[in-house]
mmCIF file with all atom_site columns, C-alpha atoms in Angstrom:
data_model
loop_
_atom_site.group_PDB
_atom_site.id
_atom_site.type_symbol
_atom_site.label_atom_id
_atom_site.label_alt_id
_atom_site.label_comp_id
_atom_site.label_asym_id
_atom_site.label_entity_id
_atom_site.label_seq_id
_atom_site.pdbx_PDB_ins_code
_atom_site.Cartn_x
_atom_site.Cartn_y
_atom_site.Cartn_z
_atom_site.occupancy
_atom_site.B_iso_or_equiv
_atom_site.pdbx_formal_charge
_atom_site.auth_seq_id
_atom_site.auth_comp_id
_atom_site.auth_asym_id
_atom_site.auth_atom_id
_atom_site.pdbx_PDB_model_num
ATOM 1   C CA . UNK X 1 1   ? -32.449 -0.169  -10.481 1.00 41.00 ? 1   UNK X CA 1
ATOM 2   C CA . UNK X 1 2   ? -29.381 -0.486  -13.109 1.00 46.00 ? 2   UNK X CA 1
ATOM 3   C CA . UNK X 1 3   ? -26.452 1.307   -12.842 1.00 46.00 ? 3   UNK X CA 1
ATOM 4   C CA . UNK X 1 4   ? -25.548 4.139   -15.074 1.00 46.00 ? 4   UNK X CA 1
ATOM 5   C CA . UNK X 1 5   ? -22.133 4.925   -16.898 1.00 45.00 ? 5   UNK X CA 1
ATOM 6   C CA . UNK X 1 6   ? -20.644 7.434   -14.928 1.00 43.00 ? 6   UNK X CA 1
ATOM 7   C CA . UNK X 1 7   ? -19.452 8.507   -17.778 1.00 48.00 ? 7   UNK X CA 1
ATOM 8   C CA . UNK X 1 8   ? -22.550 9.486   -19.269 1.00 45.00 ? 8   UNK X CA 1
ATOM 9   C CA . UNK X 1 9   ? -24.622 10.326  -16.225 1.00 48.00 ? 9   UNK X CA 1
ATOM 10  C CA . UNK X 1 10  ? -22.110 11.408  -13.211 1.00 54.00 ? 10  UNK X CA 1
ATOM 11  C CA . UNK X 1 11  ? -25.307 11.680  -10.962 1.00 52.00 ? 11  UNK X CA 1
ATOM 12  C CA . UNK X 1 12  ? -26.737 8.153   -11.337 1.00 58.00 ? 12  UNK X CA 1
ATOM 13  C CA . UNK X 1 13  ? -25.919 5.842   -8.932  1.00 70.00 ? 13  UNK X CA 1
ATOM 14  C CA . UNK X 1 14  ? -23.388 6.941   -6.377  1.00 75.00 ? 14  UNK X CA 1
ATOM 15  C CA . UNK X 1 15  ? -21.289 4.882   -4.026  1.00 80.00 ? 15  UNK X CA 1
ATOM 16  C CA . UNK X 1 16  ? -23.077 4.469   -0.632  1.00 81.00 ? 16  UNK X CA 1
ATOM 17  C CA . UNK X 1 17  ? -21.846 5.861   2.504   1.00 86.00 ? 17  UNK X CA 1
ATOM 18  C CA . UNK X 1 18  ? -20.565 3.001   3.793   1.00 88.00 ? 18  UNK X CA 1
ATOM 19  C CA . UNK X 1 19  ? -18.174 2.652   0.559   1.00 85.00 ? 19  UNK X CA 1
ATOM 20  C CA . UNK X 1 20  ? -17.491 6.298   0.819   1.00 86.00 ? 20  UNK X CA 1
ATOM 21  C CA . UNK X 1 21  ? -16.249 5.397   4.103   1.00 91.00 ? 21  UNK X CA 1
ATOM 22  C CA . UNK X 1 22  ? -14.480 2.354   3.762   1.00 91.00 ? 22  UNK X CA 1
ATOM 23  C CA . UNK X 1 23  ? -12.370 4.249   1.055   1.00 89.00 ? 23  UNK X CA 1
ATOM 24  C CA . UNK X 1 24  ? -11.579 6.896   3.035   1.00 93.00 ? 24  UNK X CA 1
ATOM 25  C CA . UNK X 1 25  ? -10.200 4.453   5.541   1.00 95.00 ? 25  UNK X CA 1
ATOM 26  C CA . UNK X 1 26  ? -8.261  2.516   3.272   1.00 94.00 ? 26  UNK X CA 1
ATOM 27  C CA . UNK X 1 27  ? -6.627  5.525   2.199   1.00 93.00 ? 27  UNK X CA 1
ATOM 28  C CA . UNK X 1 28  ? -6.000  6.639   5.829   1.00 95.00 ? 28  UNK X CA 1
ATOM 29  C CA . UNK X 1 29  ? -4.461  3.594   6.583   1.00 96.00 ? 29  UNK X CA 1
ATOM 30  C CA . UNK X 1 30  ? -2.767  2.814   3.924   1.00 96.00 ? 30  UNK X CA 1
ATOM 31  C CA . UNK X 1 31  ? -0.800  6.418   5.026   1.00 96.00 ? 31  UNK X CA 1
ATOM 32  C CA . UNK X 1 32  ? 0.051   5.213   8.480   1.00 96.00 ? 32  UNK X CA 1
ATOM 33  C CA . UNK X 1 33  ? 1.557   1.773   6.835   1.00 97.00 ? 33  UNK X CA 1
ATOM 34  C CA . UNK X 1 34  ? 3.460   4.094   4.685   1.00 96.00 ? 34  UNK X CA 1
ATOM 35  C CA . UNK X 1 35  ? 4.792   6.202   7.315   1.00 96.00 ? 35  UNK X CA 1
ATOM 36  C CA . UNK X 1 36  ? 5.915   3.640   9.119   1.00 97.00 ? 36  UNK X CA 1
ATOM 37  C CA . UNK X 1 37  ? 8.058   2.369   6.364   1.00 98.00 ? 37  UNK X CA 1
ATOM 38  C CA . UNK X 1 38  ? 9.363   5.430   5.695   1.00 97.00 ? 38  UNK X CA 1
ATOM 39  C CA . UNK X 1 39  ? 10.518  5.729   9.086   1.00 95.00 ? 39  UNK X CA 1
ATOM 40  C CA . UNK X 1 40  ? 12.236  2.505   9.132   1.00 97.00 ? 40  UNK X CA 1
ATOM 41  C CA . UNK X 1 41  ? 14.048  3.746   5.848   1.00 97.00 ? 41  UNK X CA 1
ATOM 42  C CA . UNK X 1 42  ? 15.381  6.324   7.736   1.00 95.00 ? 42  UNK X CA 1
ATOM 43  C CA . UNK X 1 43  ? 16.086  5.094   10.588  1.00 95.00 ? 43  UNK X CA 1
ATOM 44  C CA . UNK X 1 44  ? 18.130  1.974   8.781   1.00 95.00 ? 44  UNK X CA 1
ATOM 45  C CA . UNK X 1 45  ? 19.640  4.043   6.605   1.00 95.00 ? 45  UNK X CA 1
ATOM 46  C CA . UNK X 1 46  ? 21.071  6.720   8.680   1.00 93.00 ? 46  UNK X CA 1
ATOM 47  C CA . UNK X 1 47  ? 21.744  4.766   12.294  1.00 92.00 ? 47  UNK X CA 1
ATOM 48  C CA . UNK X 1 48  ? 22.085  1.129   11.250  1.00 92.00 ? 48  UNK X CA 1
ATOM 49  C CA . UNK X 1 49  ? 24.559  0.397   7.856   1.00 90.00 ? 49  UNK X CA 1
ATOM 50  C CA . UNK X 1 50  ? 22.096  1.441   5.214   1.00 91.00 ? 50  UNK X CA 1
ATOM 51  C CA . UNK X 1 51  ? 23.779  4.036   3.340   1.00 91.00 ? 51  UNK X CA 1
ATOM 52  C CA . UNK X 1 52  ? 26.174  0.595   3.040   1.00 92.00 ? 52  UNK X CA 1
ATOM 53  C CA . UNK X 1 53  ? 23.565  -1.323  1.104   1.00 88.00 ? 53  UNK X CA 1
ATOM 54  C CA . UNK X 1 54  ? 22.096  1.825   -0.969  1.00 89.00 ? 54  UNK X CA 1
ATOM 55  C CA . UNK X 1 55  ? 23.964  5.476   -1.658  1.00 92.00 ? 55  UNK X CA 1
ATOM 56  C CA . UNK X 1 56  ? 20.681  7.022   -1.720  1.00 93.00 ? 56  UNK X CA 1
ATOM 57  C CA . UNK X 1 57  ? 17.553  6.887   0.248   1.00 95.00 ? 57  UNK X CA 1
ATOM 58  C CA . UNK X 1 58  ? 14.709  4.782   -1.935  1.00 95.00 ? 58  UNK X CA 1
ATOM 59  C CA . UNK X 1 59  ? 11.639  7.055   -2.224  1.00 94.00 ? 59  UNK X CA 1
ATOM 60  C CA . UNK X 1 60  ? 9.324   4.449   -4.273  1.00 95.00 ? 60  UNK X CA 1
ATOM 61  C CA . UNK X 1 61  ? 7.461   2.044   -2.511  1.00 95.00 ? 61  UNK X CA 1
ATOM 62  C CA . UNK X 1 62  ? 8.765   -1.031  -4.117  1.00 95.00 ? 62  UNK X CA 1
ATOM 63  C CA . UNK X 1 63  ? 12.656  0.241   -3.729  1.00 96.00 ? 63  UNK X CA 1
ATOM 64  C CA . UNK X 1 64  ? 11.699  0.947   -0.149  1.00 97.00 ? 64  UNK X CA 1
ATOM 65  C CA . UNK X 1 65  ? 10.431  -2.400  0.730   1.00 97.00 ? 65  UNK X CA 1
ATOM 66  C CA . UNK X 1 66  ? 13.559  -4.119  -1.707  1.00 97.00 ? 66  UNK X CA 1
ATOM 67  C CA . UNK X 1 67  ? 16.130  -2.119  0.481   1.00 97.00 ? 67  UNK X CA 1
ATOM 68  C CA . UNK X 1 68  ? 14.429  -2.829  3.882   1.00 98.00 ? 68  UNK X CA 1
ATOM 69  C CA . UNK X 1 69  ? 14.481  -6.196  3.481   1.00 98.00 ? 69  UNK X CA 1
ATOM 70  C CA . UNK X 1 70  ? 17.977  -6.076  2.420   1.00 97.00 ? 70  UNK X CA 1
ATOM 71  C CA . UNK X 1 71  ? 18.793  -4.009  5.709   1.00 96.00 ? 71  UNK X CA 1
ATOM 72  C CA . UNK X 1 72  ? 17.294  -6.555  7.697   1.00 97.00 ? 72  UNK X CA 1
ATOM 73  C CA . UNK X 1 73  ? 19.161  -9.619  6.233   1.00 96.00 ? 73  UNK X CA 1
ATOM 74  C CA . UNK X 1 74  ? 22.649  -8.422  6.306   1.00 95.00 ? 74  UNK X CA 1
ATOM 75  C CA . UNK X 1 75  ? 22.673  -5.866  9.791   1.00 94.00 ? 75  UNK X CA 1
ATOM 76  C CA . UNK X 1 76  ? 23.150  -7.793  12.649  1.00 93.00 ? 76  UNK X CA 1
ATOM 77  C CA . UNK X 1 77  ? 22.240  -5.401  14.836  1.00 93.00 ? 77  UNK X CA 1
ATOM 78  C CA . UNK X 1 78  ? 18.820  -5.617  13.357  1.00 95.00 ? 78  UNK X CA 1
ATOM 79  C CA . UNK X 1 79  ? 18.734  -9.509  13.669  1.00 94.00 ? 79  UNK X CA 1
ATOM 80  C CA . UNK X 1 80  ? 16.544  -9.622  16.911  1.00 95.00 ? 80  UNK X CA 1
ATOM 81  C CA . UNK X 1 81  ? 13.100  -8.290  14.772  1.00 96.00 ? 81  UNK X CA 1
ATOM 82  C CA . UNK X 1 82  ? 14.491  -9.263  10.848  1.00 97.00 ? 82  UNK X CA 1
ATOM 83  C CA . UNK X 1 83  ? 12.543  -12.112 10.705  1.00 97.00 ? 83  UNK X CA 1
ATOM 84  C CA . UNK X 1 84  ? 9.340   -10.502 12.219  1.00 96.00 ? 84  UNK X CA 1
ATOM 85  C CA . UNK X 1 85  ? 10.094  -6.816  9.755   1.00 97.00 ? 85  UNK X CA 1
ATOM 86  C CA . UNK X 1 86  ? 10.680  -8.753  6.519   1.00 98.00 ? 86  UNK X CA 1
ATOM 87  C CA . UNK X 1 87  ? 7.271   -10.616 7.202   1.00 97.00 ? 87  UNK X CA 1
ATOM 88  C CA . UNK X 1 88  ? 5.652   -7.429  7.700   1.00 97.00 ? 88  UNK X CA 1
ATOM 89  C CA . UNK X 1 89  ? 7.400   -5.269  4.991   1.00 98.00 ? 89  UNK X CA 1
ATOM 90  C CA . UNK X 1 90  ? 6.446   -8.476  2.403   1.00 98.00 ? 90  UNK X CA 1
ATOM 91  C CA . UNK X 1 91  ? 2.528   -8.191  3.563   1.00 97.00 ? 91  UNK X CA 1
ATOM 92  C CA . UNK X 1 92  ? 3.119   -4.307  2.853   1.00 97.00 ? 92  UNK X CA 1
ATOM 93  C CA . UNK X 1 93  ? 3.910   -5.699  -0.879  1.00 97.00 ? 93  UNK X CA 1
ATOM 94  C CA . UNK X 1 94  ? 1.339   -7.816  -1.530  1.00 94.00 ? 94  UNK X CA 1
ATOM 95  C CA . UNK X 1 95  ? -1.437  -4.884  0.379   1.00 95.00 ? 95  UNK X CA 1
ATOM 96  C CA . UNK X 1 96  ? 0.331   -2.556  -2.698  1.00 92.00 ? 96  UNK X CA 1
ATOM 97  C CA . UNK X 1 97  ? -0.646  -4.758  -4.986  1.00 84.00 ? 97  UNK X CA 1
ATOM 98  C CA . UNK X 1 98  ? -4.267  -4.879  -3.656  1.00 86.00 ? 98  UNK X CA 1
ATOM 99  C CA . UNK X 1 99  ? -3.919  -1.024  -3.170  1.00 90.00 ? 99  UNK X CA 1
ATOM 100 C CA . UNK X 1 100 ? -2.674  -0.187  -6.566  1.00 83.00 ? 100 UNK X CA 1
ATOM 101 C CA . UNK X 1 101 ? -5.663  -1.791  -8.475  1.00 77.00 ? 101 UNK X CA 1
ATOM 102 C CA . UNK X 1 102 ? -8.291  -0.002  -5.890  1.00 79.00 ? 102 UNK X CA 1
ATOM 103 C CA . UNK X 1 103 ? -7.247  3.240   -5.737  1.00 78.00 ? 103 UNK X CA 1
ATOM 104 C CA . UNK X 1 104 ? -5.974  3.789   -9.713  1.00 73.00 ? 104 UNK X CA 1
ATOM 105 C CA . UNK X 1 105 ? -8.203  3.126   -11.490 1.00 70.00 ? 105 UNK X CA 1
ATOM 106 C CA . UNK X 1 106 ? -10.607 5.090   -13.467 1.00 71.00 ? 106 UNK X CA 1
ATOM 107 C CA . UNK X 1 107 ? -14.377 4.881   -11.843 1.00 75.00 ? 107 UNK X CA 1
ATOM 108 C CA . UNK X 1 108 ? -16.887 3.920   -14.761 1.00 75.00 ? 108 UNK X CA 1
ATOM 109 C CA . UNK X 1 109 ? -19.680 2.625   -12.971 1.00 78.00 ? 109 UNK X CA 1
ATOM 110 C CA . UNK X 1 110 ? -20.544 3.307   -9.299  1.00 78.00 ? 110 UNK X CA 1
ATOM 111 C CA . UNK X 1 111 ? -23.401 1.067   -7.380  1.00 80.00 ? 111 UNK X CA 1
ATOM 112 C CA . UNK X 1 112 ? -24.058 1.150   -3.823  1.00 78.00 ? 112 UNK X CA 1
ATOM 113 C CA . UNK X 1 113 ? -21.873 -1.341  -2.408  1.00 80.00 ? 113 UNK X CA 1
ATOM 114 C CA . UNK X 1 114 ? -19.221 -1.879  -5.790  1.00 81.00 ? 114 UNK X CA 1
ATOM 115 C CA . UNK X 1 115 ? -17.630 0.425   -8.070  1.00 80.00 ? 115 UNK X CA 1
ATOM 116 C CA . UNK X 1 116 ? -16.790 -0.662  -11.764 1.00 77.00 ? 116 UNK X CA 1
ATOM 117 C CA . UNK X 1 117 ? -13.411 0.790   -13.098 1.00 71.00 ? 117 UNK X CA 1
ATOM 118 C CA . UNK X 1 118 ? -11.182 1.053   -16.431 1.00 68.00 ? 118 UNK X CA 1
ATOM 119 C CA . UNK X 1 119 ? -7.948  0.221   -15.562 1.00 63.00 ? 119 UNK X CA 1
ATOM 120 C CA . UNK X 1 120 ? -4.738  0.962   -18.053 1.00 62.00 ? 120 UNK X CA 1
ATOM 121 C CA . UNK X 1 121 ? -2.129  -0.927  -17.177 1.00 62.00 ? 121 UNK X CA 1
ATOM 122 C CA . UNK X 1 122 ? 1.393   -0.169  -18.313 1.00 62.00 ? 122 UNK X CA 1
ATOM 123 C CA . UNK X 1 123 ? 3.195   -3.495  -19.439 1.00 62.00 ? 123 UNK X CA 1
ATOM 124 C CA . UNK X 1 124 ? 7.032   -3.358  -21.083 1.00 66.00 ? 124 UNK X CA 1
ATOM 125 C CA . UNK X 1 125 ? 5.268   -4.108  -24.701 1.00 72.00 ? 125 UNK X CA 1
ATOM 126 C CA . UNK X 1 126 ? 1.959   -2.317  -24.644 1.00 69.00 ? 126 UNK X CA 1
ATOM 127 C CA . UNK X 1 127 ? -0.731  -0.616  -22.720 1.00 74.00 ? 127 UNK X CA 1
ATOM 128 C CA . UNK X 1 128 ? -4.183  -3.046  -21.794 1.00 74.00 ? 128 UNK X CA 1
ATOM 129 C CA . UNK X 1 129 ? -7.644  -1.565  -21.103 1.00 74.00 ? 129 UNK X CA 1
ATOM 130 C CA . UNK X 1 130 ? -8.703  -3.925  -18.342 1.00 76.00 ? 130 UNK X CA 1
ATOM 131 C CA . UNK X 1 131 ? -11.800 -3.349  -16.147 1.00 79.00 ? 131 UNK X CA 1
ATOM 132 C CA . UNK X 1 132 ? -12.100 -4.457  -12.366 1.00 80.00 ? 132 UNK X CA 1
ATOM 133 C CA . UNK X 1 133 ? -15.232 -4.674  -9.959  1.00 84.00 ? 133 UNK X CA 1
ATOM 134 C CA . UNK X 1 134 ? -13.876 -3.295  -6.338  1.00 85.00 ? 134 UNK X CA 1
ATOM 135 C CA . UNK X 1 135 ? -16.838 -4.231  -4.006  1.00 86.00 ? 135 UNK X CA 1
ATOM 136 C CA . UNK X 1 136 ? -16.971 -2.438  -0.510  1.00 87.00 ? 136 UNK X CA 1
ATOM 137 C CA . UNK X 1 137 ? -15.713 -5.892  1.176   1.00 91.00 ? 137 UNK X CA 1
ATOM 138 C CA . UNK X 1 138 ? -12.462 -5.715  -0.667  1.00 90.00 ? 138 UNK X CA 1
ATOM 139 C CA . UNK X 1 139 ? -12.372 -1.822  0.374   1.00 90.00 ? 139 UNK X CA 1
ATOM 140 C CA . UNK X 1 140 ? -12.798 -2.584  3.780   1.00 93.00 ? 140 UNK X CA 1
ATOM 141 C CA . UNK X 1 141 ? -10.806 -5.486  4.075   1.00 95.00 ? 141 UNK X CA 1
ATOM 142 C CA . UNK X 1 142 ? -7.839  -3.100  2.244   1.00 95.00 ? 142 UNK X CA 1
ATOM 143 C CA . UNK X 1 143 ? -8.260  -0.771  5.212   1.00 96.00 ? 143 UNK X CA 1
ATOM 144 C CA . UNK X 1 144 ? -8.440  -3.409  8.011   1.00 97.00 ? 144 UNK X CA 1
ATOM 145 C CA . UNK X 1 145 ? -5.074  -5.033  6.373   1.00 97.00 ? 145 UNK X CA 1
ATOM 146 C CA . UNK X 1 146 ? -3.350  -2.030  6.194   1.00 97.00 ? 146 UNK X CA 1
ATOM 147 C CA . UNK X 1 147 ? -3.940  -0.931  9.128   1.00 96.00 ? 147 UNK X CA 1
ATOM 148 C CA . UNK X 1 148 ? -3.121  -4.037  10.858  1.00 97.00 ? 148 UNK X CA 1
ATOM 149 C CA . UNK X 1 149 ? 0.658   -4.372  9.139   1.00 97.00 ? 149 UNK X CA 1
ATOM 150 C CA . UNK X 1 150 ? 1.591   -1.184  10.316  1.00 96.00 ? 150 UNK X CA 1
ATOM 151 C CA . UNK X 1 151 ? 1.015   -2.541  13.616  1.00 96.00 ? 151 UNK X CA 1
ATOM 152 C CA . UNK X 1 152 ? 4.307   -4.236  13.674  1.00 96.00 ? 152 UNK X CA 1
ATOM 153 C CA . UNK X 1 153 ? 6.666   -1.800  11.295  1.00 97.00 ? 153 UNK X CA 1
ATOM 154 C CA . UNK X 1 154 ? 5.857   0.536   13.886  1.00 96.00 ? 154 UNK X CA 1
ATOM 155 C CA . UNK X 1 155 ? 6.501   -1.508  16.982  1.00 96.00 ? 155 UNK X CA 1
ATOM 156 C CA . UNK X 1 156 ? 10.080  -1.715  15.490  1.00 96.00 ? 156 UNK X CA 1
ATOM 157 C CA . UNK X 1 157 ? 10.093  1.628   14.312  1.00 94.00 ? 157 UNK X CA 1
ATOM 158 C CA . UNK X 1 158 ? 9.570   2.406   18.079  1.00 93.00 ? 158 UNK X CA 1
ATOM 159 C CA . UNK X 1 159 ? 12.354  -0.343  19.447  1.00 93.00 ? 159 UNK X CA 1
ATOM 160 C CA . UNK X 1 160 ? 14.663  0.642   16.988  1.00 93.00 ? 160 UNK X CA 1
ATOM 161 C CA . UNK X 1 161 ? 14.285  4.520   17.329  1.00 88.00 ? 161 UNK X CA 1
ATOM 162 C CA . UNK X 1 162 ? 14.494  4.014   21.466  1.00 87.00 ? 162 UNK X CA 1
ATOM 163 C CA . UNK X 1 163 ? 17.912  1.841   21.182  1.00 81.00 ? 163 UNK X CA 1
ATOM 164 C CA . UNK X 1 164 ? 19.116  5.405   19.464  1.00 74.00 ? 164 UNK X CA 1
ATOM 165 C CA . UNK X 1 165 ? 17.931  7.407   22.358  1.00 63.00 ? 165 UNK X CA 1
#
């Protein structure tokens, strides 16, 4: 069996459960990582010199994870889990990356265990139409990264917030 255009026939093939699933989860845990960055912004920026470094608090991902690792170089207070934050809050940037291209893009195709997608992507001198095949592997391996980078953003979340207690 082909695949339809979703475009022209929205009830052709749709994604299976299992990618149904596995998006779900990516989106879940793509939250959690995000929380736990946020929490470190706050924390660093109102307990440990960050309002030094930035006047404002960064609310865009990519400012977020600029400032953080910023924090984390110059506070020496935040010396004894720098090296192990940065290295988490850079695999945070690359998962965006990964992220970005999953969950923006414009579904034009959906099969069982992939979904085709239109992409426009927003360069400095022009727009481009590009089109991407996300396969439930790369969904699922999305959701299993994710999930396992928060794991250490919010161990020092946690260290960091008890030092303040």
């Amino acid at each position: 069996m082909s695949a339809k255009s979703f475009a022209m026939d929205p009830l052709g093939n749709l994604p299976s459960n299992q990618m149904l699933m596995a998006y779900g989860a990516s989106t879940l845990h793509w939250s959690v990582l995000e929380n736990c960055i946020d929490l470190l912004v706050a924390i660093t920026f109102h307990r440990f010199g960050g309002n030094e470094i930035d006047k404002e608090i960064p609310r865009m991902f990519g400012r977020k994870t600029k400032y953080l690792k910023k924090v984390f170089r110059r506070s020496s207070a935040l010396s004894p889990v720098a090296d192990m934050a940065i290295r988490a809050i850079e695999d945070a940037e690359e998962l965006s990356d990964r992220r970005h291209l999953i969950t923006h893009g414009s579904p034009r195709e959906y099969h069982p265990d992939r979904i085709e997608y239109r992409w426009l992507k927003v360069t400095p001198s022009m727009h481009v139409l590009e089109s991407h095949t996300v396969t439930l592997v790369q969904v699922r391996k999305l959701a299993e990264d994710a999930l396992l980078t928060s794991v250490p953003l919010a161990r020092i979340g946690e260290r960091l917030a008890q030092e303040l207690g």
